[in-house]
Amino acid sequence: PQQVASLDLKEDGTFWASCDMDSQGLKAESGAFTASGLWRPYRGGVRLILEELPSLDLPECSVEYSLRHGCLVADCSWLPDGLTQEYTQVSAEALVEDSSKHLA
């Protein structure tokens, strides 16, 4: 199964990320893992900040990503649910082209 992940860094300083299995019936029954919070520029990359959730006994967590060869790569090996090790930038045009291939 192929993992499909997305990271949306919004202009207002918030982010939304999801991590899911590729279609073809391989998606976990519980659905995609998601994460959201704040982001800030950090040493040429970004820092993602997930707020504390006392109701789930989760402390605030931050994850730094460095920009390497046009990709955001996590600087640590442990990641919270909803985040992945690497994100590659994809243009809107590439997404439209890829989805049209699947419809043909």
CSV table of C-alpha atoms in Angstrom, one decimal:
chain,number,residue,atom,x,y,z
A,1,PRO,CA,0.0,0.0,0.0
A,2,GLN,CA,1.2,3.5,-0.8
A,3,GLN,CA,1.0,6.2,1.8
A,4,VAL,CA,-0.5,9.5,0.7
A,5,ALA,CA,0.3,12.6,2.8
A,6,SER,CA,-0.4,16.3,2.5
A,7,LEU,CA,0.8,19.4,4.3
A,8,ASP,CA,-0.9,22.7,3.9
A,9,LEU,CA,1.0,25.7,5.3
A,10,LYS,CA,-1.5,28.6,5.4
A,11,GLU,CA,-0.6,32.3,5.2
A,12,ASP,CA,-2.2,32.9,8.6
A,13,GLY,CA,0.5,30.8,10.3
A,14,THR,CA,-1.7,27.7,10.7
A,15,PHE,CA,-1.2,24.3,9.1
A,16,TRP,CA,-3.2,21.2,8.4
A,17,ALA,CA,-1.6,17.8,7.6
A,18,SER,CA,-3.1,14.4,6.8
A,19,CYS,CA,-1.6,10.9,6.3
A,20,ASP,CA,-3.6,8.1,4.7
A,21,MET,CA,-3.2,4.9,2.7
A,22,ASP,CA,-3.8,5.0,-1.1
A,23,SER,CA,-7.3,4.3,-2.4
A,24,GLN,CA,-7.8,0.8,-3.8
A,25,GLY,CA,-9.6,-0.3,-0.6
A,26,LEU,CA,-6.5,-0.2,1.5
A,27,LYS,CA,-7.5,2.8,3.6
A,28,ALA,CA,-7.7,2.1,7.3
A,29,GLU,CA,-11.3,1.9,8.6
A,30,SER,CA,-10.6,4.7,11.1
A,31,GLY,CA,-9.7,7.0,8.2
A,32,ALA,CA,-6.7,9.3,7.8
A,33,PHE,CA,-4.5,10.5,10.6
A,34,THR,CA,-4.6,14.3,10.8
A,35,ALA,CA,-2.7,17.0,12.6
A,36,SER,CA,-3.2,20.8,12.8
A,37,GLY,CA,-1.6,23.7,14.6
A,38,LEU,CA,0.8,26.6,14.0
A,39,TRP,CA,3.8,26.9,11.8
A,40,ARG,CA,6.8,29.2,11.8
A,41,PRO,CA,9.9,29.6,9.6
A,42,TYR,CA,12.8,27.9,11.2
A,43,ARG,CA,16.4,27.8,9.9
A,44,GLY,CA,15.5,27.7,6.3
A,45,GLY,CA,12.7,25.2,6.9
A,46,VAL,CA,9.6,25.2,9.1
A,47,ARG,CA,8.7,24.4,12.7
A,48,LEU,CA,5.2,22.8,13.2
A,49,ILE,CA,3.7,23.3,16.6
A,50,LEU,CA,0.9,21.1,17.8
A,51,GLU,CA,-1.0,22.6,20.8
A,52,GLU,CA,-1.3,20.8,24.1
A,53,LEU,CA,-4.5,18.7,24.5
A,54,PRO,CA,-5.1,18.2,28.2
A,55,SER,CA,-8.2,16.2,27.6
A,56,LEU,CA,-6.1,13.6,25.8
A,57,ASP,CA,-3.1,14.0,28.1
A,58,LEU,CA,-1.0,15.3,25.2
A,59,PRO,CA,1.7,17.9,25.8
A,60,GLU,CA,2.6,20.6,23.3
A,61,CYS,CA,4.8,19.2,20.6
A,62,SER,CA,7.0,20.8,17.9
A,63,VAL,CA,8.6,19.2,14.9
A,64,GLU,CA,11.3,20.9,12.8
A,65,TYR,CA,11.6,20.3,9.1
A,66,SER,CA,14.6,21.3,7.0
A,67,LEU,CA,14.4,22.1,3.3
A,68,ARG,CA,16.5,19.6,1.4
A,69,HIS,CA,16.5,19.3,-2.4
A,70,GLY,CA,13.1,21.1,-2.6
A,71,CYS,CA,11.6,18.8,0.1
A,72,LEU,CA,10.7,19.4,3.7
A,73,VAL,CA,12.4,16.6,5.7
A,74,ALA,CA,11.8,16.0,9.4
A,75,ASP,CA,14.8,16.6,11.6
A,76,CYS,CA,13.7,13.8,14.0
A,77,SER,CA,12.7,10.2,13.5
A,78,TRP,CA,9.7,10.2,16.0
A,79,LEU,CA,6.6,12.0,14.6
A,80,PRO,CA,3.1,12.5,16.0
A,81,ASP,CA,0.2,10.9,14.1
A,82,GLY,CA,-0.8,12.9,11.0
A,83,LEU,CA,2.8,13.9,10.1
A,84,THR,CA,5.2,12.2,7.8
A,85,GLN,CA,9.0,12.2,7.4
A,86,GLU,CA,9.1,14.0,4.1
A,87,TYR,CA,6.9,16.4,2.1
A,88,THR,CA,7.5,17.2,-1.6
A,89,GLN,CA,6.1,20.4,-3.1
A,90,VAL,CA,3.5,19.7,-5.7
A,91,SER,CA,2.0,22.4,-7.9
A,92,ALA,CA,-1.7,22.7,-8.5
A,93,GLU,CA,-1.2,22.0,-12.2
A,94,ALA,CA,0.5,18.7,-11.4
A,95,LEU,CA,-2.4,17.7,-9.2
A,96,VAL,CA,-5.0,18.4,-11.9
A,97,GLU,CA,-2.9,16.5,-14.5
A,98,ASP,CA,-2.5,13.5,-12.2
A,99,SER,CA,-6.3,13.4,-11.3
A,100,SER,CA,-7.2,13.6,-15.0
A,101,LYS,CA,-5.0,10.5,-15.7
A,102,HIS,CA,-7.1,8.6,-13.1
A,103,LEU,CA,-10.3,9.7,-14.7
A,104,ALA,CA,-9.3,8.6,-18.2
